[in-house]
Coordinates of C-alpha atoms and ligand atoms in Angstrom, one line a residue:
Chain A
M1 CA -74.8 164.6 99.5
P2 CA -75.2 168.3 98.7
T3 CA -74.7 168.5 95.0
T4 CA -76.2 171.7 93.7
A5 CA -74.1 174.6 93.7
T6 CA -73.8 176.9 96.7
K7 CA -74.0 180.6 96.2
P8 CA -70.7 182.4 96.3
E9 CA -70.2 183.7 99.9
R10 CA -69.7 187.1 98.7
S11 CA -71.9 188.8 96.0
E12 CA -69.1 189.7 93.9
I13 CA -69.0 188.8 90.0
P14 CA -67.1 185.5 89.6
R15 CA -63.6 186.0 87.9
L16 CA -63.9 182.5 86.5
S17 CA -67.1 180.5 85.3
F18 CA -67.9 177.4 83.7
D19 CA -71.4 177.1 82.3
R20 CA -72.4 173.3 81.3
V21 CA -68.7 172.7 80.0
S22 CA -68.1 169.7 78.2
M23 CA -65.0 168.3 76.4
T24 CA -64.4 165.8 73.8
F25 CA -61.1 165.4 72.4
P26 CA -60.7 164.5 68.5
D27 CA -59.9 161.1 69.3
G28 CA -63.1 160.6 70.9
T29 CA -62.0 160.7 74.5
H30 CA -65.2 162.1 76.6
A31 CA -63.1 163.9 79.3
L32 CA -65.5 166.4 81.0
D33 CA -69.4 166.4 80.9
D34 CA -71.5 169.3 81.8
V35 CA -69.3 171.1 84.5
S36 CA -70.6 174.2 86.0
F37 CA -69.2 176.2 88.6
D38 CA -68.1 179.8 89.6
V39 CA -65.1 181.3 91.5
A40 CA -65.5 184.7 92.8
P41 CA -62.5 186.6 94.1
G42 CA -61.6 185.5 97.7
Q43 CA -63.0 181.9 96.8
F44 CA -60.6 178.7 96.9
V45 CA -62.0 176.0 95.2
S46 CA -60.4 172.5 95.3
V47 CA -61.2 169.7 92.9
V48 CA -60.5 166.2 93.8
G49 CA -61.1 163.2 91.5
P50 CA -59.8 159.8 90.2
S51 CA -56.5 160.1 87.8
G52 CA -57.6 160.7 84.3
C53 CA -61.1 162.2 85.0
G54 CA -60.3 165.6 83.4
K55 CA -58.9 167.7 86.1
S56 CA -56.0 168.9 84.2
T57 CA -58.3 169.3 81.0
L58 CA -60.5 171.4 83.2
L59 CA -57.7 174.1 84.0
R60 CA -56.5 173.9 80.4
I61 CA -59.9 175.1 79.3
A62 CA -60.0 177.6 82.1
S63 CA -56.6 179.2 80.9
G64 CA -57.7 179.0 77.3
L65 CA -54.9 176.6 76.2
T66 CA -57.8 174.0 75.2
R67 CA -61.1 175.0 73.9
Q68 CA -64.0 173.1 75.2
T69 CA -66.4 171.5 72.7
D70 CA -69.6 172.5 74.5
G71 CA -70.6 175.1 76.9
T72 CA -69.1 178.6 77.9
C73 CA -66.2 179.4 80.1
E74 CA -65.7 183.1 81.0
V75 CA -62.6 184.3 82.7
D76 CA -60.3 187.5 82.7
R77 CA -57.6 186.1 80.4
D78 CA -55.2 189.0 81.3
S79 CA -54.4 187.7 84.9
I80 CA -54.2 184.2 85.1
G81 CA -51.5 182.3 87.0
Y82 CA -51.2 178.6 86.1
V83 CA -48.9 176.1 88.0
F84 CA -48.8 173.1 85.8
Q85 CA -48.9 169.6 87.0
D86 CA -45.0 169.5 85.9
P87 CA -42.5 172.1 87.0
T88 CA -41.9 172.9 83.3
L89 CA -38.7 175.0 84.2
L90 CA -36.4 176.2 81.5
P91 CA -33.3 174.0 82.0
W92 CA -30.9 176.7 80.7
R93 CA -32.1 179.4 83.1
T94 CA -31.1 179.5 86.9
V95 CA -33.9 179.5 89.5
R96 CA -34.0 183.2 89.5
R97 CA -33.9 183.6 85.7
N98 CA -36.8 181.0 85.9
I99 CA -38.7 182.7 88.4
E100 CA -38.5 185.9 86.3
L101 CA -39.6 184.4 83.1
N102 CA -43.3 185.3 83.4
A103 CA -42.8 188.8 84.3
E104 CA -39.9 189.3 81.7
L105 CA -42.5 188.1 79.0
H106 CA -44.9 190.5 80.1
G107 CA -42.7 193.2 79.8
M108 CA -42.1 194.2 83.5
P109 CA -39.5 196.7 83.7
K110 CA -36.0 195.3 85.0
A111 CA -35.8 196.8 88.4
E112 CA -39.4 196.2 89.3
R113 CA -38.8 192.5 88.1
A114 CA -35.9 191.9 90.3
A115 CA -37.3 193.3 93.4
K116 CA -40.6 191.2 93.0
T117 CA -38.4 187.8 91.9
E118 CA -36.5 188.6 95.2
E119 CA -39.5 188.9 97.4
V120 CA -41.1 185.7 95.8
I121 CA -37.7 183.6 96.3
R122 CA -38.0 184.3 100.0
L123 CA -41.8 183.7 100.3
V124 CA -41.2 180.2 98.7
N125 CA -38.2 179.5 100.5
L126 CA -35.7 179.1 97.8
S127 CA -33.1 181.7 99.2
G128 CA -29.5 180.6 98.6
H129 CA -30.7 178.5 95.6
E130 CA -31.2 181.3 93.4
D131 CA -28.1 180.5 90.9
K132 CA -28.6 176.6 90.8
Y133 CA -30.0 175.1 87.7
P134 CA -33.1 173.1 87.7
K135 CA -31.0 169.7 87.3
Q136 CA -29.7 170.6 90.7
L137 CA -33.1 170.9 92.5
S138 CA -35.0 168.2 94.0
G139 CA -38.6 167.8 92.9
G140 CA -40.1 169.8 95.8
M141 CA -37.8 172.7 94.9
K142 CA -38.6 172.5 91.2
M143 CA -42.3 172.9 92.1
R144 CA -41.9 175.7 94.5
C145 CA -39.7 177.6 92.0
S146 CA -42.8 176.9 89.3
V147 CA -45.4 178.3 91.9
A148 CA -42.9 181.3 92.3
R149 CA -42.7 182.0 88.8
S150 CA -46.6 182.4 88.6
L151 CA -46.5 184.5 92.0
V152 CA -44.6 187.2 90.3
L153 CA -47.5 188.6 88.4
R154 CA -49.9 188.6 91.3
P155 CA -52.6 187.1 89.2
K156 CA -56.3 187.4 90.0
V157 CA -57.2 184.1 88.8
F158 CA -54.7 181.2 90.3
L159 CA -55.0 177.8 88.8
F160 CA -52.9 175.0 90.7
D161 CA -52.4 171.5 89.0
E162 CA -51.6 169.3 91.9
P163 CA -48.4 171.6 92.8
F164 CA -47.5 169.7 95.8
G165 CA -47.9 166.1 94.7
A166 CA -44.0 165.6 94.9
V167 CA -43.2 167.4 98.1
D168 CA -43.0 165.6 101.5
E169 CA -45.4 166.2 104.2
I170 CA -43.4 168.7 106.1
T171 CA -42.6 170.9 103.2
R172 CA -46.4 170.3 102.1
G173 CA -47.6 171.7 105.2
N174 CA -45.3 174.9 105.0
L175 CA -46.2 175.5 101.5
N176 CA -49.9 175.0 102.4
A177 CA -49.5 177.6 104.9
E178 CA -47.9 180.0 102.8
L179 CA -50.7 179.5 100.2
L180 CA -53.2 180.2 102.7
R181 CA -51.1 183.4 104.0
L182 CA -51.1 184.6 100.2
F183 CA -54.6 183.7 99.4
H184 CA -55.6 185.6 102.5
S185 CA -53.9 188.7 101.4
E186 CA -54.2 188.6 97.8
Q187 CA -57.9 187.3 97.5
F188 CA -57.5 186.1 94.3
A189 CA -60.1 183.4 92.8
G190 CA -58.3 180.0 93.0
V191 CA -58.8 176.8 91.6
F192 CA -56.6 173.9 93.1
I193 CA -56.2 170.3 92.0
T194 CA -55.2 167.7 94.5
H195 CA -55.4 164.1 95.2
S196 CA -54.9 164.9 98.9
I197 CA -58.6 165.7 100.7
S198 CA -57.2 166.8 103.7
E199 CA -55.2 169.4 101.9
A200 CA -58.2 170.4 99.7
V201 CA -60.6 170.8 102.9
Y202 CA -57.7 172.9 104.7
L203 CA -57.0 175.3 101.9
S204 CA -60.5 175.8 100.5
T205 CA -63.7 177.6 100.6
R206 CA -65.4 175.0 98.8
V207 CA -64.3 171.3 97.5
L208 CA -65.7 169.9 94.3
V209 CA -65.5 166.2 93.8
M210 CA -65.3 164.6 90.2
S211 CA -66.5 161.2 88.9
A212 CA -64.3 159.1 86.7
R213 CA -64.1 159.9 83.1
P214 CA -66.0 161.6 81.7
G215 CA -65.6 163.7 84.6
R216 CA -68.8 165.5 86.1
I217 CA -69.3 167.2 89.3
V218 CA -70.2 164.6 91.9
G219 CA -70.1 166.4 95.0
D220 CA -69.9 169.9 96.2
Y221 CA -68.8 170.9 99.8
P222 CA -68.7 174.4 101.2
I223 CA -66.1 174.6 103.8
S224 CA -66.8 177.0 106.3
F225 CA -64.0 177.0 108.8
P226 CA -62.8 180.7 109.3
F227 CA -59.6 182.1 108.0
P228 CA -56.8 182.5 108.9
R229 CA -56.7 178.9 109.3
V230 CA -54.0 177.2 111.8
D231 CA -52.6 173.9 111.7
E232 CA -54.5 172.8 114.7
L233 CA -57.6 172.8 112.6
R234 CA -56.4 169.4 110.9
F235 CA -56.9 167.7 114.3
E236 CA -60.6 168.8 114.7
P237 CA -63.3 166.3 114.7
A238 CA -65.5 168.3 112.3
F239 CA -62.3 168.6 109.9
A240 CA -62.1 164.8 110.0
E241 CA -65.7 164.4 109.6
L242 CA -65.9 166.5 106.2
C243 CA -62.7 164.6 104.9
G244 CA -64.5 161.1 105.7
Q245 CA -67.6 162.4 103.6
I246 CA -65.7 163.6 100.6
S247 CA -63.5 160.3 100.9
A248 CA -66.7 158.1 100.8
D249 CA -68.2 160.4 98.0
L250 CA -64.9 160.0 95.9
K251 CA -65.2 156.1 96.0
G252 CA -68.6 156.4 95.1
G253 CA -67.7 158.2 91.9
H254 CA -65.1 155.6 91.3
A255 CA -67.4 152.9 91.1
Chain B
M1 CA -14.5 159.3 94.1
S2 CA -11.1 159.6 95.8
S3 CA -7.9 160.4 93.6
E4 CA -6.8 156.8 93.9
T5 CA -9.6 155.1 92.4
R6 CA -9.5 158.0 89.6
S7 CA -6.0 157.2 88.7
T8 CA -6.4 153.3 88.4
S9 CA -9.6 153.8 86.4
W10 CA -7.3 156.4 84.2
F11 CA -4.8 153.4 83.7
S12 CA -7.7 151.1 83.0
K13 CA -8.8 153.5 80.3
V14 CA -5.5 154.0 78.7
W15 CA -4.2 150.7 78.4
P16 CA -6.8 148.8 75.9
P17 CA -6.4 151.4 73.2
A18 CA -2.6 151.1 73.9
V19 CA -2.8 147.4 73.1
T20 CA -4.7 148.0 70.0
F21 CA -2.4 150.6 69.0
A22 CA 0.7 148.2 69.4
G23 CA -0.8 145.6 67.6
F24 CA -1.5 148.0 64.8
I25 CA 2.1 148.9 64.6
G26 CA 2.9 145.4 64.7
V27 CA 1.0 144.6 61.6
W28 CA 2.5 147.4 59.9
Y29 CA 5.8 146.3 60.4
A30 CA 4.8 142.6 59.7
Y31 CA 3.2 143.6 56.2
S32 CA 6.0 146.0 55.3
G33 CA 8.7 143.5 56.1
L34 CA 7.1 140.8 54.1
K35 CA 7.0 143.1 50.8
Y36 CA 10.7 143.8 51.5
D37 CA 11.4 140.1 51.2
I38 CA 9.5 139.4 48.2
A39 CA 10.1 142.5 46.1
A40 CA 13.5 143.2 47.5
R41 CA 12.7 146.8 46.5
R42 CA 11.0 147.9 49.4
I43 CA 11.1 151.6 48.4
N44 CA 8.1 150.8 46.2
T45 CA 5.9 149.4 48.9
L46 CA 4.8 150.2 52.4
P47 CA 7.6 152.2 54.2
F48 CA 8.2 151.1 57.9
P49 CA 6.8 153.2 60.7
H50 CA 10.2 154.1 61.6
E51 CA 11.2 155.3 58.5
V52 CA 7.9 157.6 58.4
I53 CA 9.0 159.1 61.5
R54 CA 12.5 159.4 60.4
D55 CA 12.1 160.7 56.9
G56 CA 8.6 162.0 57.2
F57 CA 8.6 163.8 60.6
L58 CA 12.0 164.3 61.8
P59 CA 13.8 166.8 59.5
L60 CA 12.2 169.1 62.1
W61 CA 13.1 172.6 60.6
D62 CA 14.1 171.4 57.0
S63 CA 12.5 173.6 54.4
K64 CA 11.7 170.5 51.9
N65 CA 10.9 167.7 54.2
G66 CA 9.6 166.9 57.4
L67 CA 7.5 168.6 60.1
R68 CA 8.2 172.3 59.1
P69 CA 6.6 171.9 55.3
I70 CA 3.6 169.7 56.8
L71 CA 2.9 172.6 59.1
G72 CA 3.0 175.1 56.4
Y73 CA 0.5 173.3 54.1
L74 CA -1.6 172.5 57.1
W75 CA -2.0 176.4 58.0
P76 CA -4.0 176.8 54.7
T77 CA -6.2 173.8 55.5
L78 CA -6.9 175.1 58.8
K79 CA -7.9 178.5 57.6
V80 CA -10.4 177.0 54.9
T81 CA -11.4 174.6 57.6
I82 CA -12.4 177.2 60.4
V83 CA -14.0 179.7 58.1
G84 CA -15.8 177.1 56.2
L85 CA -17.2 175.6 59.5
A86 CA -18.0 179.1 60.9
V87 CA -19.9 179.9 57.5
S88 CA -21.8 176.5 57.8
V89 CA -22.9 177.3 61.5
V90 CA -24.3 180.7 60.8
L91 CA -25.8 179.7 57.4
G92 CA -27.1 176.5 58.8
V93 CA -28.8 177.8 61.7
L94 CA -30.5 180.5 59.7
I95 CA -31.9 178.0 57.4
A96 CA -33.1 176.0 60.4
V97 CA -34.7 178.9 61.7
L98 CA -36.3 179.6 58.5
M99 CA -37.6 176.0 58.1
N100 CA -38.8 176.2 61.8
L101 CA -40.9 179.4 61.1
S102 CA -43.6 177.1 59.3
K103 CA -44.6 173.7 57.6
S104 CA -44.5 175.1 54.3
T105 CA -41.1 176.8 54.5
E106 CA -39.8 173.4 55.8
R107 CA -41.3 171.7 53.0
A108 CA -39.8 174.6 50.6
I109 CA -36.5 174.0 51.9
F110 CA -35.9 170.5 53.0
P111 CA -35.6 168.7 49.5
Y112 CA -32.8 170.9 48.6
A113 CA -31.0 170.5 51.7
V114 CA -31.1 166.8 51.1
V115 CA -30.1 167.3 47.5
L116 CA -27.1 169.3 48.9
Q117 CA -26.0 166.2 51.0
T118 CA -26.6 163.7 48.4
V119 CA -24.9 165.1 45.5
P120 CA -21.3 163.9 45.2
I121 CA -19.0 166.8 45.5
L122 CA -16.7 165.0 43.0
A123 CA -19.5 165.1 40.4
I124 CA -19.9 168.9 40.8
T125 CA -16.4 169.9 40.8
P126 CA -16.2 171.1 37.4
L127 CA -19.3 173.2 37.9
L128 CA -17.8 174.5 41.2
T129 CA -14.7 175.7 39.1
Q130 CA -16.9 177.4 36.5
L131 CA -18.8 179.3 39.3
F132 CA -15.9 179.7 41.8
G133 CA -12.7 179.5 40.3
E134 CA -9.9 177.4 41.9
E135 CA -8.6 179.2 44.9
F136 CA -9.8 180.1 48.5
G137 CA -13.7 180.7 47.6
V138 CA -14.1 177.3 45.7
R139 CA -12.5 175.5 48.6
L140 CA -14.6 177.5 51.1
V141 CA -17.9 176.2 48.9
V142 CA -16.7 172.7 49.3
V143 CA -16.2 172.7 52.9
V144 CA -19.4 174.2 53.5
L145 CA -21.5 171.8 50.9
I146 CA -20.4 169.0 53.1
A147 CA -20.5 170.8 56.6
I148 CA -23.7 172.7 56.4
F149 CA -26.4 169.6 56.4
P150 CA -25.5 168.4 59.8
V151 CA -26.1 171.7 61.3
I152 CA -29.2 172.3 59.5
T153 CA -30.7 169.1 60.3
N154 CA -29.6 169.0 64.1
T155 CA -30.5 172.6 64.8
L156 CA -34.2 172.1 63.3
F157 CA -34.5 168.9 65.3
G158 CA -33.7 170.7 68.4
L159 CA -35.7 173.7 67.6
Q160 CA -38.7 171.4 66.8
S161 CA -38.3 169.3 70.1
A162 CA -39.2 172.0 72.4
D163 CA -41.4 170.8 75.2
R164 CA -45.3 171.4 74.5
L165 CA -45.6 172.4 78.1
H166 CA -43.1 175.0 77.8
H167 CA -44.8 176.1 74.5
D168 CA -48.3 176.3 76.4
L169 CA -46.3 178.3 79.2
F170 CA -45.3 180.8 76.7
T171 CA -48.6 181.0 74.9
L172 CA -50.1 181.8 78.4
N173 CA -47.6 184.7 78.6
R174 CA -48.5 185.9 75.4
A175 CA -45.1 185.6 73.9
N176 CA -44.9 186.5 70.3
R177 CA -43.2 184.4 67.4
V178 CA -39.8 186.0 68.0
T179 CA -39.7 185.6 71.7
R180 CA -40.8 182.2 71.4
L181 CA -37.9 181.6 69.1
L182 CA -35.0 183.6 71.1
K183 CA -36.3 182.5 74.8
L184 CA -37.4 179.0 74.1
E185 CA -36.7 177.4 70.6
L186 CA -33.0 178.7 70.3
P187 CA -31.8 178.0 73.8
G188 CA -33.6 174.6 73.8
A189 CA -31.7 173.8 70.4
M190 CA -28.4 174.3 71.9
P191 CA -27.2 170.8 72.7
A192 CA -28.5 169.2 69.3
M193 CA -27.2 172.2 67.3
M194 CA -23.8 171.4 69.1
T195 CA -24.0 167.9 68.0
G196 CA -24.5 169.1 64.5
V197 CA -21.4 171.2 64.6
R198 CA -19.4 168.3 66.0
I199 CA -20.5 166.2 63.0
A200 CA -19.8 169.2 60.7
S201 CA -16.2 169.8 62.1
G202 CA -15.4 166.2 60.7
G203 CA -16.8 166.9 57.3
A204 CA -15.3 170.4 57.2
V205 CA -11.6 168.7 57.7
I206 CA -12.6 166.2 55.0
G207 CA -13.8 168.7 52.4
A208 CA -10.6 170.9 53.0
V209 CA -8.2 168.4 52.2
V210 CA -10.3 166.8 49.3
A211 CA -10.6 170.4 47.6
D212 CA -6.7 170.3 47.3
F213 CA -7.1 167.3 45.2
F214 CA -9.2 168.9 42.5
F215 CA -8.4 172.7 42.9
T216 CA -4.7 173.8 42.2
R217 CA -4.6 177.3 42.4
G218 CA -4.5 179.8 45.4
E219 CA -3.0 178.8 48.7
K220 CA -2.3 174.9 48.8
G221 CA -3.3 173.0 51.7
I222 CA -2.4 169.6 53.3
G223 CA -4.0 167.6 50.6
F224 CA -1.5 168.8 48.1
Y225 CA 1.3 168.1 50.2
I226 CA 0.0 164.4 50.3
R227 CA -0.8 164.1 46.7
V228 CA 2.6 165.4 45.3
K229 CA 4.6 163.2 48.0
Q230 CA 2.7 160.2 46.6
Q231 CA 4.2 160.4 43.2
R232 CA 7.5 159.9 44.1
A233 CA 8.3 156.5 45.7
A234 CA 11.2 157.9 47.7
E235 CA 9.0 160.3 49.0
R236 CA 6.2 157.9 50.5
P237 CA 7.3 158.3 54.0
E238 CA 6.5 162.1 53.6
M239 CA 3.0 161.4 52.3
F240 CA 2.5 159.2 55.1
A241 CA 3.5 161.7 57.6
G242 CA 1.1 164.3 55.8
T243 CA -1.9 161.8 56.0
I244 CA -1.2 161.1 59.7
M245 CA -1.0 165.1 60.4
A246 CA -4.1 165.6 58.3
S247 CA -5.8 162.9 60.5
L248 CA -4.6 164.5 63.8
F249 CA -5.8 167.6 62.7
G250 CA -9.2 166.3 62.2
I251 CA -9.1 164.8 65.6
V252 CA -8.0 167.7 67.1
M253 CA -10.5 169.6 65.7
F254 CA -13.4 167.2 66.9
L255 CA -12.0 167.4 70.3
I256 CA -11.9 171.2 70.4
I257 CA -15.4 171.6 69.2
G258 CA -16.6 168.7 71.5
F259 CA -15.0 170.6 74.4
V260 CA -16.3 173.9 73.7
S261 CA -19.7 172.6 73.1
T262 CA -19.8 170.8 76.5
R263 CA -18.7 173.8 78.2
A264 CA -21.5 175.7 76.4
I265 CA -24.1 173.6 77.8
R266 CA -22.6 172.1 80.6
N267 CA -24.7 173.7 83.3
W268 CA -28.1 172.6 82.4
H269 CA -28.0 169.8 79.7
E270 CA -28.1 166.1 81.1
S271 CA -26.0 164.7 78.2
A272 CA -23.5 167.2 79.1
S273 CA -22.9 166.0 82.5
T274 CA -23.0 162.2 81.7
R275 CA -20.7 162.4 78.9
T276 CA -16.9 163.1 78.5
Ligands
LIG1 N1 -54.9 166.1 74.1 C1 -55.4 165.4 74.3 N2 -56.1 164.3 73.4 C2 -57.0 163.1 73.7 N3 -57.2 162.7 74.9 C3 -56.6 163.6 75.9 C4 -56.0 164.5 75.7 N4 -55.7 165.4 76.9 C5 -56.1 164.5 77.7 N5 -56.9 163.5 77.1 C6 -57.5 162.5 78.1 O1 -58.6 163.1 78.8 C7 -58.6 162.6 79.8 C8 -58.4 163.4 81.1 O2 -57.0 163.8 81.0 P1 -56.5 165.0 82.3 O3 -54.9 165.3 81.9 O4 -57.5 165.9 82.3 O5 -56.7 163.9 83.5 P2 -56.5 164.2 85.1 O6 -57.6 164.2 85.7 O7 -55.6 165.6 84.9 O8 -55.7 163.2 85.5 P3 -54.3 163.2 86.6 O9 -55.1 163.1 88.0 O10 -53.7 161.8 86.4 O11 -53.3 164.3 86.3 C9 -57.5 161.4 80.1 O12 -58.2 160.3 79.9 C10 -56.6 161.6 78.9 O13 -56.2 160.7 78.5
LIG2 MG1 -53.7 166.0 85.4

């Protein structure tokens, strides 16, 4: 198993970098142990690992919501998009007003905000639902709404915490395709948490495997399939082989 | 749901309380009748329900008895209740917002809010008279003293129960304290606040009626009518009619506030869609 960090494909300065980050919560829970990796623009790093190993904690540290107890985390805090594990929509706002929220809080002018919101609503396929309230949406629609909210600001660093866990296979495929298109056009630095190995391989330029708590990086796989990636990629032998390797690694980390 | 099943369920909703009501009227008749036999001067005891209706309500437009004076006395009570409730809501929400600012402001205010609630109004009526006289002002104070506490506590609870992840979202977007209050905490507190207002509306009616028992100047309300009609035995049916109307007034207030609050949050709040 390759466990040493590979050099970024492009020699650009990383936008997000973890250096020997550890996290122990005040109650003594040791969530992360000595985690180091960089994400440069145009890199999309997926993290897979057993439940409770510290994946969400990793993203919270990256966003500055939680402070690590050891090591350093450097990131451009001004341009972070963060899609939480839960949709976290405000129940008193319609879909449109929810999607506007981040831009509104950043003080984006009304006209620009409205135009971008419309654009993003089309992008995540929520047209026709703009005036519904969150309680009228399905789980998958809520999640798309949550992704859309972050998209409006065109972040340079994009953190996704299992965004598509509650979405059916077909929608998930569509959302993956949209995410790929977006990644291709925006060239943000992405970190993507998922429980689906094939999703991780399909979307990423690199997949990291974490061990059970305390979360440590136990596997590191560069994914070199060229972009733009097409759906057929999922059925290629090389793709299946890579998924198998990562899966075996993940099981090893479990034990 | 088809309209048929809805109409049957409407009937099945109505008959149990109707039976209870019939039973209640029956007991009332029995009690009044019993006293009539023993004392042979029934006028001093509980009047029959039909007497309450005949003497208390039915002279519809007589200037001394019946519905007209009752409505006339209800009007000042209504004014005091509405103004008092409005003041309680505005002041109560402001105080809750202040308490929500920080742990120390909460600690600074909370004990006194509790004292406000636990001091018996009866015990401070002389003080209130000294401070606020015996007219509209003091009635208003009594209403606010009773109604403001549920507004404060429920609003504060609502403000403080904003989701942690929602706060994180606002933190990520660099929202300042005021933005957080206006766009997250206050809208989120709406359902709890409405619950507080609903409880307060009941208290406000009680305060407005009870104030008439102690303060004798200014525009007199329904409490005054009830008290005066209690003094002469022959006027007991009028007293009953006044009491019944005061109760109806309380119920109507409660229903109106309930309706308004359900409308205000119906689009998004879960309990609004499952209630009523
Ligand atoms: N604020 C906290 N205080 C104490 N312990 C915490 C806190 N937040 C998380 N933990 C613990 O840290 C560990 C990692 O949590 P985290 O949410 O990062 O896991 P995760 O990998 O995202 O899991 P999942 O895949 O189920 O979402 C868990 O054991 C959790 O109980
Ligand atoms: Mg998680």
